[in-house]
């Protein structure tokens, strides 16, 4: 968290209205959030403890988006989808981390099959099964595509195969994910902490910096509403 000087002075001075509706004199450590005027959102004030608790709560939800209330669809009830079982996904993840080749995968699956409990929910039997599971999963996000890059070096052309994916399409994937929507911040805001005498501006996220604020100046209120 870096402290900076900001040209905007928060409207909260001698008396602050807090998130619980209580109006009182600001205390050292209190945090005021001033939203961009185009957002039409009111300025909010939180005690330091409540501000940190809210941030920690948001972080916990992001760590486990499956805990989001009101989301009872089949895919969200089974976050390992489209893998058939959770153990299938956990094995696939471990195989990927260990960079196992197909022969090694087949060997490990044969060992697992010989020692697995009769009631274990595990359906993978070969590297082919694992490849098919990864193929089903790959279509859920923007896929990687192969491109050929040609580079000239010492009067000779060299060709390289490069795999990448569209950054723009990947961002759209995130925007269309209903589990992430509550955590996307569309409106610029400025944060200030009360040091006992003055409100001191600070930045802790890109959307709390001056550039984000200046960018939103260029867009009308109606555009902000569409994004929200």
PDB file of C-alpha atoms in Angstrom:
ATOM      1  CA  UNK A   1       0.000   0.000   0.000  1.00  0.00           C
ATOM      2  CA  UNK A   2       1.720   3.209  -1.131  1.00  0.00           C
ATOM      3  CA  UNK A   3       0.818   6.668   0.147  1.00  0.00           C
ATOM      4  CA  UNK A   4       0.439   9.352  -2.517  1.00  0.00           C
ATOM      5  CA  UNK A   5      -0.827  12.897  -2.696  1.00  0.00           C
ATOM      6  CA  UNK A   6      -4.132  13.273  -4.539  1.00  0.00           C
ATOM      7  CA  UNK A   7      -5.662  16.492  -5.791  1.00  0.00           C
ATOM      8  CA  UNK A   8      -9.167  15.519  -4.681  1.00  0.00           C
ATOM      9  CA  UNK A   9     -10.031  16.269  -1.072  1.00  0.00           C
ATOM     10  CA  UNK A  10     -12.710  14.008   0.402  1.00  0.00           C
ATOM     11  CA  UNK A  11     -15.906  15.709   1.470  1.00  0.00           C
ATOM     12  CA  UNK A  12     -15.619  14.038   4.874  1.00  0.00           C
ATOM     13  CA  UNK A  13     -14.018  16.514   7.246  1.00  0.00           C
ATOM     14  CA  UNK A  14     -15.127  17.040  10.826  1.00  0.00           C
ATOM     15  CA  UNK A  15     -17.976  14.531  10.864  1.00  0.00           C
ATOM     16  CA  UNK A  16     -18.302  11.248   8.973  1.00  0.00           C
ATOM     17  CA  UNK A  17     -21.302   9.017   8.284  1.00  0.00           C
ATOM     18  CA  UNK A  18     -20.231   5.381   8.577  1.00  0.00           C
ATOM     19  CA  UNK A  19     -21.468   2.218   6.884  1.00  0.00           C
ATOM     20  CA  UNK A  20     -23.876   1.545   9.748  1.00  0.00           C
ATOM     21  CA  UNK A  21     -25.483   4.983   9.345  1.00  0.00           C
ATOM     22  CA  UNK A  22     -23.867   6.375  12.488  1.00  0.00           C
ATOM     23  CA  UNK A  23     -22.508   9.925  12.266  1.00  0.00           C
ATOM     24  CA  UNK A  24     -19.493  10.767  14.411  1.00  0.00           C
ATOM     25  CA  UNK A  25     -16.034  12.297  14.451  1.00  0.00           C
ATOM     26  CA  UNK A  26     -13.551  10.292  12.307  1.00  0.00           C
ATOM     27  CA  UNK A  27     -11.129   8.086  14.201  1.00  0.00           C
ATOM     28  CA  UNK A  28      -7.499   7.442  13.349  1.00  0.00           C
ATOM     29  CA  UNK A  29      -7.252   4.645  10.791  1.00  0.00           C
ATOM     30  CA  UNK A  30     -10.724   5.165   9.297  1.00  0.00           C
ATOM     31  CA  UNK A  31     -10.971   4.672   5.530  1.00  0.00           C
ATOM     32  CA  UNK A  32     -13.052   6.860   3.210  1.00  0.00           C
ATOM     33  CA  UNK A  33     -13.861   5.764  -0.341  1.00  0.00           C
ATOM     34  CA  UNK A  34     -14.687   8.523  -2.835  1.00  0.00           C
ATOM     35  CA  UNK A  35     -16.223   7.109  -6.011  1.00  0.00           C
ATOM     36  CA  UNK A  36     -15.914   8.761  -9.401  1.00  0.00           C
ATOM     37  CA  UNK A  37     -18.769  11.257 -10.009  1.00  0.00           C
ATOM     38  CA  UNK A  38     -19.863   9.350 -13.136  1.00  0.00           C
ATOM     39  CA  UNK A  39     -20.614   6.327 -10.967  1.00  0.00           C
ATOM     40  CA  UNK A  40     -23.254   8.247  -8.980  1.00  0.00           C
ATOM     41  CA  UNK A  41     -22.182   6.196  -5.963  1.00  0.00           C
ATOM     42  CA  UNK A  42     -22.070   7.862  -2.543  1.00  0.00           C
ATOM     43  CA  UNK A  43     -18.889   8.352  -0.558  1.00  0.00           C
ATOM     44  CA  UNK A  44     -18.509   5.653   2.099  1.00  0.00           C
ATOM     45  CA  UNK A  45     -16.604   5.607   5.366  1.00  0.00           C
ATOM     46  CA  UNK A  46     -15.481   2.472   7.201  1.00  0.00           C
ATOM     47  CA  UNK A  47     -13.573   1.912  10.371  1.00  0.00           C
ATOM     48  CA  UNK A  48     -10.223   0.284   9.710  1.00  0.00           C
ATOM     49  CA  UNK A  49     -11.376  -2.986  11.281  1.00  0.00           C
ATOM     50  CA  UNK A  50     -14.531  -3.159   9.153  1.00  0.00           C
ATOM     51  CA  UNK A  51     -12.670  -2.198   5.980  1.00  0.00           C
ATOM     52  CA  UNK A  52     -10.081  -4.935   6.499  1.00  0.00           C
ATOM     53  CA  UNK A  53     -12.798  -7.460   7.399  1.00  0.00           C
ATOM     54  CA  UNK A  54     -14.679  -6.708   4.171  1.00  0.00           C
ATOM     55  CA  UNK A  55     -11.488  -7.047   2.119  1.00  0.00           C
ATOM     56  CA  UNK A  56     -10.637 -10.343   3.819  1.00  0.00           C
ATOM     57  CA  UNK A  57     -14.170 -11.645   3.201  1.00  0.00           C
ATOM     58  CA  UNK A  58     -13.953 -10.773  -0.497  1.00  0.00           C
ATOM     59  CA  UNK A  59     -10.606 -12.552  -0.659  1.00  0.00           C
ATOM     60  CA  UNK A  60     -12.039 -15.696   0.894  1.00  0.00           C
ATOM     61  CA  UNK A  61     -14.853 -15.735  -1.652  1.00  0.00           C
ATOM     62  CA  UNK A  62     -12.379 -15.352  -4.487  1.00  0.00           C
ATOM     63  CA  UNK A  63     -10.319 -18.231  -3.087  1.00  0.00           C
ATOM     64  CA  UNK A  64     -13.390 -20.454  -3.117  1.00  0.00           C
ATOM     65  CA  UNK A  65     -15.977 -19.122  -5.557  1.00  0.00           C
ATOM     66  CA  UNK A  66     -18.000 -22.292  -5.098  1.00  0.00           C
ATOM     67  CA  UNK A  67     -19.206 -20.852  -1.768  1.00  0.00           C
ATOM     68  CA  UNK A  68     -21.135 -18.064  -3.494  1.00  0.00           C
ATOM     69  CA  UNK A  69     -24.719 -18.109  -2.228  1.00  0.00           C
ATOM     70  CA  UNK A  70     -27.558 -18.801  -4.601  1.00  0.00           C
ATOM     71  CA  UNK A  71     -25.463 -20.681  -7.143  1.00  0.00           C
ATOM     72  CA  UNK A  72     -26.844 -24.209  -7.328  1.00  0.00           C
ATOM     73  CA  UNK A  73     -26.262 -25.085 -11.000  1.00  0.00           C
ATOM     74  CA  UNK A  74     -24.781 -28.489 -11.768  1.00  0.00           C
ATOM     75  CA  UNK A  75     -21.471 -27.078 -13.007  1.00  0.00           C
ATOM     76  CA  UNK A  76     -21.018 -25.020  -9.856  1.00  0.00           C
ATOM     77  CA  UNK A  77     -22.045 -27.909  -7.632  1.00  0.00           C
ATOM     78  CA  UNK A  78     -19.297 -29.901  -9.366  1.00  0.00           C
ATOM     79  CA  UNK A  79     -16.471 -27.371  -9.882  1.00  0.00           C
ATOM     80  CA  UNK A  80     -14.256 -30.095 -11.383  1.00  0.00           C
ATOM     81  CA  UNK A  81     -16.617 -30.333 -14.410  1.00  0.00           C
ATOM     82  CA  UNK A  82     -16.145 -31.391 -17.219  1.00  0.00           C
ATOM     83  CA  UNK A  83     -13.971 -34.045 -15.551  1.00  0.00           C
ATOM     84  CA  UNK A  84     -16.259 -36.925 -14.582  1.00  0.00           C
ATOM     85  CA  UNK A  85     -15.155 -37.104 -10.943  1.00  0.00           C
ATOM     86  CA  UNK A  86     -13.190 -34.871  -8.614  1.00  0.00           C
ATOM     87  CA  UNK A  87     -10.446 -37.510  -8.297  1.00  0.00           C
ATOM     88  CA  UNK A  88     -10.082 -37.446 -12.086  1.00  0.00           C
ATOM     89  CA  UNK A  89      -9.419 -33.719 -11.974  1.00  0.00           C
ATOM     90  CA  UNK A  90      -7.018 -33.989  -9.035  1.00  0.00           C
ATOM     91  CA  UNK A  91      -5.026 -36.653 -10.850  1.00  0.00           C
ATOM     92  CA  UNK A  92      -4.988 -34.578 -14.048  1.00  0.00           C
ATOM     93  CA  UNK A  93      -3.761 -31.556 -12.110  1.00  0.00           C
ATOM     94  CA  UNK A  94      -1.001 -33.587 -10.449  1.00  0.00           C
ATOM     95  CA  UNK A  95       0.040 -35.134 -13.780  1.00  0.00           C
ATOM     96  CA  UNK A  96       0.218 -31.690 -15.351  1.00  0.00           C
ATOM     97  CA  UNK A  97       2.277 -30.257 -12.479  1.00  0.00           C
ATOM     98  CA  UNK A  98       4.672 -33.235 -12.666  1.00  0.00           C
ATOM     99  CA  UNK A  99       4.851 -32.947 -16.484  1.00  0.00           C
ATOM    100  CA  UNK A 100       4.235 -36.671 -16.933  1.00  0.00           C
ATOM    101  CA  UNK A 101       4.327 -38.050 -20.462  1.00  0.00           C
ATOM    102  CA  UNK A 102       1.750 -40.515 -21.782  1.00  0.00           C
ATOM    103  CA  UNK A 103       3.777 -43.613 -20.873  1.00  0.00           C
ATOM    104  CA  UNK A 104       4.236 -42.367 -17.303  1.00  0.00           C
ATOM    105  CA  UNK A 105       0.539 -41.501 -17.019  1.00  0.00           C
ATOM    106  CA  UNK A 106      -0.483 -44.979 -18.180  1.00  0.00           C
ATOM    107  CA  UNK A 107       1.917 -46.580 -15.693  1.00  0.00           C
ATOM    108  CA  UNK A 108       0.637 -44.529 -12.770  1.00  0.00           C
ATOM    109  CA  UNK A 109      -2.985 -45.181 -13.716  1.00  0.00           C
ATOM    110  CA  UNK A 110      -2.288 -48.924 -13.819  1.00  0.00           C
ATOM    111  CA  UNK A 111      -0.781 -48.732 -10.329  1.00  0.00           C
ATOM    112  CA  UNK A 112      -3.683 -46.654  -9.024  1.00  0.00           C
ATOM    113  CA  UNK A 113      -6.219 -49.059 -10.496  1.00  0.00           C
ATOM    114  CA  UNK A 114      -4.563 -51.999  -8.763  1.00  0.00           C
ATOM    115  CA  UNK A 115      -4.652 -50.401  -5.324  1.00  0.00           C
ATOM    116  CA  UNK A 116      -7.781 -48.215  -5.530  1.00  0.00           C
ATOM    117  CA  UNK A 117     -10.656 -48.803  -3.142  1.00  0.00           C
ATOM    118  CA  UNK A 118     -13.650 -50.521  -4.759  1.00  0.00           C
ATOM    119  CA  UNK A 119     -15.833 -47.516  -3.944  1.00  0.00           C
ATOM    120  CA  UNK A 120     -13.382 -44.844  -5.137  1.00  0.00           C
ATOM    121  CA  UNK A 121     -14.909 -42.430  -7.668  1.00  0.00           C
ATOM    122  CA  UNK A 122     -12.121 -42.518 -10.240  1.00  0.00           C
ATOM    123  CA  UNK A 123     -12.821 -43.175 -13.932  1.00  0.00           C
ATOM    124  CA  UNK A 124      -9.529 -42.507 -15.738  1.00  0.00           C
ATOM    125  CA  UNK A 125      -7.941 -45.665 -17.121  1.00  0.00           C
ATOM    126  CA  UNK A 126      -5.354 -44.400 -19.611  1.00  0.00           C
ATOM    127  CA  UNK A 127      -3.596 -41.310 -20.905  1.00  0.00           C
ATOM    128  CA  UNK A 128      -6.173 -41.313 -23.713  1.00  0.00           C
ATOM    129  CA  UNK A 129      -8.953 -40.839 -21.147  1.00  0.00           C
ATOM    130  CA  UNK A 130      -6.986 -37.950 -19.659  1.00  0.00           C
ATOM    131  CA  UNK A 131      -6.475 -36.335 -23.073  1.00  0.00           C
ATOM    132  CA  UNK A 132     -10.215 -36.521 -23.750  1.00  0.00           C
ATOM    133  CA  UNK A 133     -10.979 -34.935 -20.369  1.00  0.00           C
ATOM    134  CA  UNK A 134      -8.557 -32.072 -21.065  1.00  0.00           C
ATOM    135  CA  UNK A 135     -10.125 -31.603 -24.511  1.00  0.00           C
ATOM    136  CA  UNK A 136     -13.580 -31.256 -22.946  1.00  0.00           C
ATOM    137  CA  UNK A 137     -12.216 -28.739 -20.464  1.00  0.00           C
ATOM    138  CA  UNK A 138     -10.301 -26.718 -23.062  1.00  0.00           C
ATOM    139  CA  UNK A 139     -13.447 -25.428 -24.787  1.00  0.00           C
ATOM    140  CA  UNK A 140     -14.651 -23.747 -21.588  1.00  0.00           C
ATOM    141  CA  UNK A 141     -12.051 -20.989 -21.956  1.00  0.00           C
ATOM    142  CA  UNK A 142     -10.423 -19.184 -24.856  1.00  0.00           C
ATOM    143  CA  UNK A 143      -8.228 -21.845 -26.487  1.00  0.00           C
ATOM    144  CA  UNK A 144      -4.543 -21.623 -27.263  1.00  0.00           C
ATOM    145  CA  UNK A 145      -3.755 -21.400 -30.964  1.00  0.00           C
ATOM    146  CA  UNK A 146      -0.590 -22.319 -32.808  1.00  0.00           C
ATOM    147  CA  UNK A 147       1.239 -19.665 -34.809  1.00  0.00           C
ATOM    148  CA  UNK A 148       4.446 -19.671 -36.754  1.00  0.00           C
ATOM    149  CA  UNK A 149       6.916 -16.871 -36.052  1.00  0.00           C
ATOM    150  CA  UNK A 150       9.721 -16.182 -38.482  1.00  0.00           C
ATOM    151  CA  UNK A 151      12.877 -14.480 -37.214  1.00  0.00           C
ATOM    152  CA  UNK A 152      15.876 -13.377 -39.247  1.00  0.00           C
ATOM    153  CA  UNK A 153      19.255 -14.034 -37.648  1.00  0.00           C
ATOM    154  CA  UNK A 154      22.609 -13.614 -39.376  1.00  0.00           C
ATOM    155  CA  UNK A 155      21.007 -13.448 -42.819  1.00  0.00           C
ATOM    156  CA  UNK A 156      19.075 -16.650 -42.234  1.00  0.00           C
ATOM    157  CA  UNK A 157      15.367 -17.051 -41.468  1.00  0.00           C
ATOM    158  CA  UNK A 158      14.318 -19.261 -38.571  1.00  0.00           C
ATOM    159  CA  UNK A 159      10.759 -20.449 -37.970  1.00  0.00           C
ATOM    160  CA  UNK A 160       9.357 -21.170 -34.518  1.00  0.00           C
ATOM    161  CA  UNK A 161       6.017 -22.615 -33.433  1.00  0.00           C
ATOM    162  CA  UNK A 162       4.393 -20.470 -30.766  1.00  0.00           C
ATOM    163  CA  UNK A 163       1.192 -21.179 -28.840  1.00  0.00           C
ATOM    164  CA  UNK A 164      -0.822 -18.270 -27.490  1.00  0.00           C
ATOM    165  CA  UNK A 165      -4.374 -17.131 -27.005  1.00  0.00           C
ATOM    166  CA  UNK A 166      -6.207 -13.862 -27.475  1.00  0.00           C
ATOM    167  CA  UNK A 167      -5.827 -11.723 -24.377  1.00  0.00           C
ATOM    168  CA  UNK A 168      -9.022  -9.853 -25.252  1.00  0.00           C
ATOM    169  CA  UNK A 169     -11.065 -13.060 -25.542  1.00  0.00           C
ATOM    170  CA  UNK A 170      -9.574 -14.330 -22.282  1.00  0.00           C
ATOM    171  CA  UNK A 171     -10.669 -11.124 -20.529  1.00  0.00           C
ATOM    172  CA  UNK A 172     -14.178 -11.604 -21.943  1.00  0.00           C
ATOM    173  CA  UNK A 173     -14.171 -15.105 -20.434  1.00  0.00           C
ATOM    174  CA  UNK A 174     -13.636 -13.557 -17.014  1.00  0.00           C
ATOM    175  CA  UNK A 175     -16.317 -10.916 -17.569  1.00  0.00           C
ATOM    176  CA  UNK A 176     -18.904 -13.540 -18.506  1.00  0.00           C
ATOM    177  CA  UNK A 177     -18.204 -15.684 -15.434  1.00  0.00           C
ATOM    178  CA  UNK A 178     -21.099 -15.039 -13.003  1.00  0.00           C
ATOM    179  CA  UNK A 179     -18.976 -16.245 -10.096  1.00  0.00           C
ATOM    180  CA  UNK A 180     -16.465 -13.434 -10.640  1.00  0.00           C
ATOM    181  CA  UNK A 181     -18.969 -10.667 -11.435  1.00  0.00           C
ATOM    182  CA  UNK A 182     -19.395  -9.486  -7.802  1.00  0.00           C
ATOM    183  CA  UNK A 183     -15.659  -8.838  -7.572  1.00  0.00           C
ATOM    184  CA  UNK A 184     -15.200  -6.826 -10.775  1.00  0.00           C
ATOM    185  CA  UNK A 185     -14.697  -3.117 -10.112  1.00  0.00           C
ATOM    186  CA  UNK A 186     -15.922  -0.893 -12.934  1.00  0.00           C
ATOM    187  CA  UNK A 187     -15.798   2.482 -11.232  1.00  0.00           C
ATOM    188  CA  UNK A 188     -12.643   4.339 -10.306  1.00  0.00           C
ATOM    189  CA  UNK A 189     -12.372   5.359  -6.690  1.00  0.00           C
ATOM    190  CA  UNK A 190      -9.993   7.147  -4.380  1.00  0.00           C
ATOM    191  CA  UNK A 191      -9.079   5.944  -0.921  1.00  0.00           C
ATOM    192  CA  UNK A 192      -8.070   8.030   2.060  1.00  0.00           C
ATOM    193  CA  UNK A 193      -6.987   7.044   5.546  1.00  0.00           C
ATOM    194  CA  UNK A 194      -7.480   9.365   8.515  1.00  0.00           C
ATOM    195  CA  UNK A 195      -4.141   9.845  10.315  1.00  0.00           C
ATOM    196  CA  UNK A 196      -5.712  11.656  13.246  1.00  0.00           C
ATOM    197  CA  UNK A 197      -5.493  15.080  11.620  1.00  0.00           C
ATOM    198  CA  UNK A 198      -5.913  14.743   7.851  1.00  0.00           C
ATOM    199  CA  UNK A 199      -7.224  12.368   5.215  1.00  0.00           C
ATOM    200  CA  UNK A 200      -4.162  10.912   3.460  1.00  0.00           C
ATOM    201  CA  UNK A 201      -4.660   9.385   0.018  1.00  0.00           C
ATOM    202  CA  UNK A 202      -3.279   5.944  -0.804  1.00  0.00           C
ATOM    203  CA  UNK A 203      -3.418   3.423  -3.646  1.00  0.00           C
ATOM    204  CA  UNK A 204      -3.841  -0.327  -3.198  1.00  0.00           C
ATOM    205  CA  UNK A 205      -5.387  -1.381  -6.543  1.00  0.00           C
ATOM    206  CA  UNK A 206      -5.130  -0.091 -10.138  1.00  0.00           C
ATOM    207  CA  UNK A 207      -8.699   1.244 -10.045  1.00  0.00           C
ATOM    208  CA  UNK A 208      -7.793   3.453  -7.053  1.00  0.00           C
ATOM    209  CA  UNK A 209      -5.009   5.271  -8.938  1.00  0.00           C
ATOM    210  CA  UNK A 210      -5.224   8.596 -10.762  1.00  0.00           C
ATOM    211  CA  UNK A 211      -5.024   7.135 -14.270  1.00  0.00           C
ATOM    212  CA  UNK A 212      -8.161   5.031 -13.782  1.00  0.00           C
ATOM    213  CA  UNK A 213      -9.923   8.123 -12.456  1.00  0.00           C
ATOM    214  CA  UNK A 214      -8.855  10.204 -15.458  1.00  0.00           C
ATOM    215  CA  UNK A 215      -9.935   7.489 -17.905  1.00  0.00           C
ATOM    216  CA  UNK A 216     -13.449   7.415 -16.458  1.00  0.00           C
ATOM    217  CA  UNK A 217     -13.666  11.187 -16.916  1.00  0.00           C
ATOM    218  CA  UNK A 218     -13.764  10.510 -20.671  1.00  0.00           C
ATOM    219  CA  UNK A 219     -16.865   8.316 -20.441  1.00  0.00           C
ATOM    220  CA  UNK A 220     -20.396   9.554 -19.700  1.00  0.00           C
ATOM    221  CA  UNK A 221     -22.542   8.294 -16.859  1.00  0.00           C
ATOM    222  CA  UNK A 222     -24.642   6.154 -19.235  1.00  0.00           C
ATOM    223  CA  UNK A 223     -21.572   4.175 -20.281  1.00  0.00           C
ATOM    224  CA  UNK A 224     -20.698   3.498 -16.653  1.00  0.00           C
ATOM    225  CA  UNK A 225     -24.207   2.186 -16.080  1.00  0.00           C
ATOM    226  CA  UNK A 226     -23.862  -0.273 -18.976  1.00  0.00           C
ATOM    227  CA  UNK A 227     -20.644  -1.651 -17.482  1.00  0.00           C
ATOM    228  CA  UNK A 228     -22.191  -1.992 -14.044  1.00  0.00           C
TER     229      UNK A 228
END
